[in-house]
Short mmCIF file of N, CA and C in Angstrom, two decimals:
data_model
loop_
_atom_site.label_atom_id
_atom_site.label_comp_id
_atom_site.label_asym_id
_atom_site.label_seq_id
_atom_site.Cartn_x
_atom_site.Cartn_y
_atom_site.Cartn_z
N MET A 195 64.52 77.38 124.76
CA MET A 195 63.63 77.06 123.67
C MET A 195 62.31 76.50 124.19
N ALA A 196 62.38 75.75 125.26
CA ALA A 196 61.15 75.18 125.81
C ALA A 196 60.21 76.28 126.30
N LEU A 197 60.77 77.33 126.90
CA LEU A 197 59.93 78.43 127.37
C LEU A 197 59.27 79.16 126.20
N VAL A 198 60.00 79.33 125.11
CA VAL A 198 59.43 79.99 123.93
C VAL A 198 58.31 79.14 123.34
N GLN A 199 58.52 77.84 123.30
CA GLN A 199 57.48 76.96 122.77
C GLN A 199 56.23 77.01 123.64
N GLU A 200 56.42 77.08 124.94
CA GLU A 200 55.29 77.05 125.86
C GLU A 200 54.57 78.40 125.95
N TYR A 201 55.35 79.51 126.05
CA TYR A 201 54.75 80.81 126.34
C TYR A 201 54.87 81.84 125.22
N GLY A 202 55.61 81.53 124.17
CA GLY A 202 55.81 82.49 123.08
C GLY A 202 57.08 83.30 123.27
N LYS A 203 57.33 84.21 122.35
CA LYS A 203 58.55 85.02 122.39
C LYS A 203 58.53 85.95 123.60
N PRO A 204 59.72 86.21 124.19
CA PRO A 204 59.79 87.08 125.36
C PRO A 204 59.53 88.54 125.00
N ASP A 205 59.02 89.29 125.97
CA ASP A 205 58.81 90.73 125.79
C ASP A 205 60.10 91.51 125.98
N ILE A 206 61.00 90.97 126.78
CA ILE A 206 62.25 91.67 127.08
C ILE A 206 63.37 90.65 127.19
N PHE A 207 64.56 91.06 126.76
CA PHE A 207 65.75 90.22 126.85
C PHE A 207 66.88 91.10 127.34
N LEU A 208 67.40 90.82 128.52
CA LEU A 208 68.47 91.62 129.11
C LEU A 208 69.80 90.89 129.01
N THR A 209 70.85 91.65 128.71
CA THR A 209 72.20 91.11 128.72
C THR A 209 73.04 92.03 129.59
N MET A 210 73.82 91.45 130.47
CA MET A 210 74.68 92.24 131.35
C MET A 210 76.10 91.74 131.20
N THR A 211 77.04 92.65 131.04
CA THR A 211 78.45 92.27 130.94
C THR A 211 79.23 92.94 132.05
N CYS A 212 80.41 92.41 132.32
CA CYS A 212 81.27 92.94 133.37
C CYS A 212 82.26 93.93 132.77
N ASN A 213 82.45 95.04 133.43
CA ASN A 213 83.41 96.05 133.00
C ASN A 213 84.57 96.07 133.99
N PRO A 214 85.78 95.70 133.57
CA PRO A 214 86.92 95.68 134.50
C PRO A 214 87.30 97.07 135.01
N ASN A 215 86.71 98.12 134.46
CA ASN A 215 86.98 99.48 134.92
C ASN A 215 85.96 99.97 135.94
N TRP A 216 85.04 99.11 136.37
CA TRP A 216 84.11 99.51 137.42
C TRP A 216 84.90 99.93 138.66
N ILE A 217 84.45 100.98 139.30
CA ILE A 217 85.15 101.50 140.48
C ILE A 217 85.22 100.46 141.59
N GLU A 218 84.19 99.62 141.70
CA GLU A 218 84.18 98.59 142.73
C GLU A 218 85.30 97.58 142.53
N ILE A 219 85.74 97.39 141.30
CA ILE A 219 86.85 96.48 141.01
C ILE A 219 88.17 97.20 141.23
N LYS A 220 88.29 98.40 140.70
CA LYS A 220 89.56 99.13 140.77
C LYS A 220 89.98 99.44 142.21
N GLU A 221 89.01 99.68 143.08
CA GLU A 221 89.39 100.05 144.45
C GLU A 221 89.97 98.87 145.24
N TYR A 222 89.76 97.64 144.78
CA TYR A 222 90.31 96.47 145.48
C TYR A 222 91.58 95.93 144.84
N LEU A 223 92.02 96.51 143.72
CA LEU A 223 93.25 96.06 143.09
C LEU A 223 94.45 96.65 143.82
N LYS A 224 95.47 95.83 144.03
CA LYS A 224 96.71 96.31 144.62
C LYS A 224 97.51 97.03 143.55
N PRO A 225 98.45 97.87 143.94
CA PRO A 225 99.28 98.56 142.94
C PRO A 225 99.98 97.54 142.02
N GLY A 226 99.88 97.77 140.74
CA GLY A 226 100.50 96.87 139.76
C GLY A 226 99.61 95.73 139.31
N GLU A 227 98.52 95.48 140.01
CA GLU A 227 97.60 94.40 139.62
C GLU A 227 96.69 94.87 138.50
N GLU A 228 96.29 93.92 137.67
CA GLU A 228 95.34 94.21 136.60
C GLU A 228 94.09 93.38 136.83
N ALA A 229 92.96 93.93 136.44
CA ALA A 229 91.68 93.28 136.71
C ALA A 229 91.58 91.90 136.08
N HIS A 230 92.14 91.72 134.88
CA HIS A 230 92.00 90.43 134.21
C HIS A 230 92.76 89.31 134.94
N ASN A 231 93.63 89.65 135.86
CA ASN A 231 94.32 88.64 136.67
C ASN A 231 93.59 88.31 137.96
N ARG A 232 92.49 88.98 138.23
CA ARG A 232 91.71 88.77 139.46
C ARG A 232 90.30 88.33 139.12
N SER A 233 90.18 87.13 138.59
CA SER A 233 88.86 86.62 138.20
C SER A 233 87.94 86.49 139.41
N ASP A 234 88.51 86.21 140.58
CA ASP A 234 87.68 86.12 141.79
C ASP A 234 87.00 87.45 142.09
N LEU A 235 87.73 88.52 141.94
CA LEU A 235 87.19 89.85 142.19
C LEU A 235 86.16 90.23 141.13
N LEU A 236 86.46 89.95 139.87
CA LEU A 236 85.52 90.24 138.79
C LEU A 236 84.20 89.51 139.00
N CYS A 237 84.29 88.23 139.34
CA CYS A 237 83.08 87.43 139.54
C CYS A 237 82.26 87.92 140.73
N ARG A 238 82.94 88.26 141.81
CA ARG A 238 82.23 88.73 143.00
C ARG A 238 81.49 90.04 142.74
N VAL A 239 82.16 90.99 142.10
CA VAL A 239 81.53 92.28 141.81
C VAL A 239 80.40 92.10 140.80
N PHE A 240 80.61 91.27 139.78
CA PHE A 240 79.56 91.03 138.79
C PHE A 240 78.34 90.39 139.45
N LYS A 241 78.57 89.41 140.30
CA LYS A 241 77.46 88.74 140.98
C LYS A 241 76.69 89.72 141.86
N ASP A 242 77.40 90.59 142.55
CA ASP A 242 76.74 91.59 143.39
C ASP A 242 75.89 92.54 142.55
N LYS A 243 76.43 93.00 141.43
CA LYS A 243 75.67 93.91 140.56
C LYS A 243 74.48 93.21 139.92
N LEU A 244 74.63 91.95 139.56
CA LEU A 244 73.51 91.19 139.00
C LEU A 244 72.42 91.01 140.04
N SER A 245 72.81 90.75 141.27
CA SER A 245 71.84 90.60 142.35
C SER A 245 71.06 91.91 142.56
N ILE A 246 71.76 93.02 142.51
CA ILE A 246 71.10 94.32 142.66
C ILE A 246 70.14 94.57 141.50
N LEU A 247 70.57 94.23 140.28
CA LEU A 247 69.69 94.39 139.11
C LEU A 247 68.42 93.57 139.28
N LYS A 248 68.57 92.33 139.71
CA LYS A 248 67.40 91.48 139.89
C LYS A 248 66.47 92.03 140.95
N GLN A 249 67.02 92.48 142.07
CA GLN A 249 66.19 93.01 143.15
C GLN A 249 65.47 94.28 142.74
N ASN A 250 66.18 95.21 142.13
CA ASN A 250 65.62 96.53 141.85
C ASN A 250 64.72 96.59 140.63
N TYR A 251 64.98 95.78 139.65
CA TYR A 251 64.23 95.90 138.40
C TYR A 251 63.45 94.65 138.05
N VAL A 252 64.12 93.57 137.91
CA VAL A 252 63.49 92.36 137.39
C VAL A 252 62.36 91.90 138.29
N TRP A 253 62.63 91.65 139.54
CA TRP A 253 61.61 91.06 140.42
C TRP A 253 60.52 92.05 140.80
N ARG A 254 60.82 93.34 140.87
CA ARG A 254 59.81 94.32 141.27
C ARG A 254 58.94 94.80 140.12
N ASN A 255 59.52 94.94 138.93
CA ASN A 255 58.79 95.60 137.85
C ASN A 255 58.48 94.71 136.66
N PHE A 256 59.46 94.05 136.12
CA PHE A 256 59.30 93.38 134.84
C PHE A 256 58.40 92.16 134.89
N TRP A 257 58.44 91.41 135.96
CA TRP A 257 57.75 90.11 135.94
C TRP A 257 56.35 90.14 136.54
N LYS A 258 55.84 91.28 136.90
CA LYS A 258 54.48 91.35 137.45
C LYS A 258 53.48 90.89 136.40
N GLY A 259 52.77 89.84 136.69
CA GLY A 259 51.76 89.34 135.78
C GLY A 259 52.28 88.50 134.63
N HIS A 260 53.58 88.25 134.60
CA HIS A 260 54.14 87.44 133.51
C HIS A 260 54.07 85.96 133.86
N LEU A 261 54.03 85.14 132.86
CA LEU A 261 53.87 83.71 133.06
C LEU A 261 55.16 83.00 133.40
N SER A 262 56.29 83.48 132.88
CA SER A 262 57.54 82.78 133.13
C SER A 262 58.70 83.76 133.13
N SER A 263 59.79 83.36 133.76
CA SER A 263 61.02 84.14 133.75
C SER A 263 62.18 83.19 133.91
N SER A 264 63.34 83.63 133.48
CA SER A 264 64.55 82.82 133.58
C SER A 264 65.73 83.73 133.78
N CYS A 265 66.62 83.37 134.67
CA CYS A 265 67.85 84.12 134.90
C CYS A 265 68.98 83.12 135.00
N ASN A 266 69.90 83.18 134.06
CA ASN A 266 71.04 82.25 134.04
C ASN A 266 72.33 82.98 134.17
#
């Protein structure tokens, strides 16, 4: 809210969710394991994909010339 008060409404709002069917998750599951029982694996893959998103899109393209940004 403080950023909106200071700089106005954002031009873009991105939401990213984790898909337990991502191939990067499935290839590390042992036979009989389910993704929802491996929160460590889900978090690691999600963090890696978020990092790639930030590197490839957010930091290179979206924020050029913008006054503020936030990633939580």
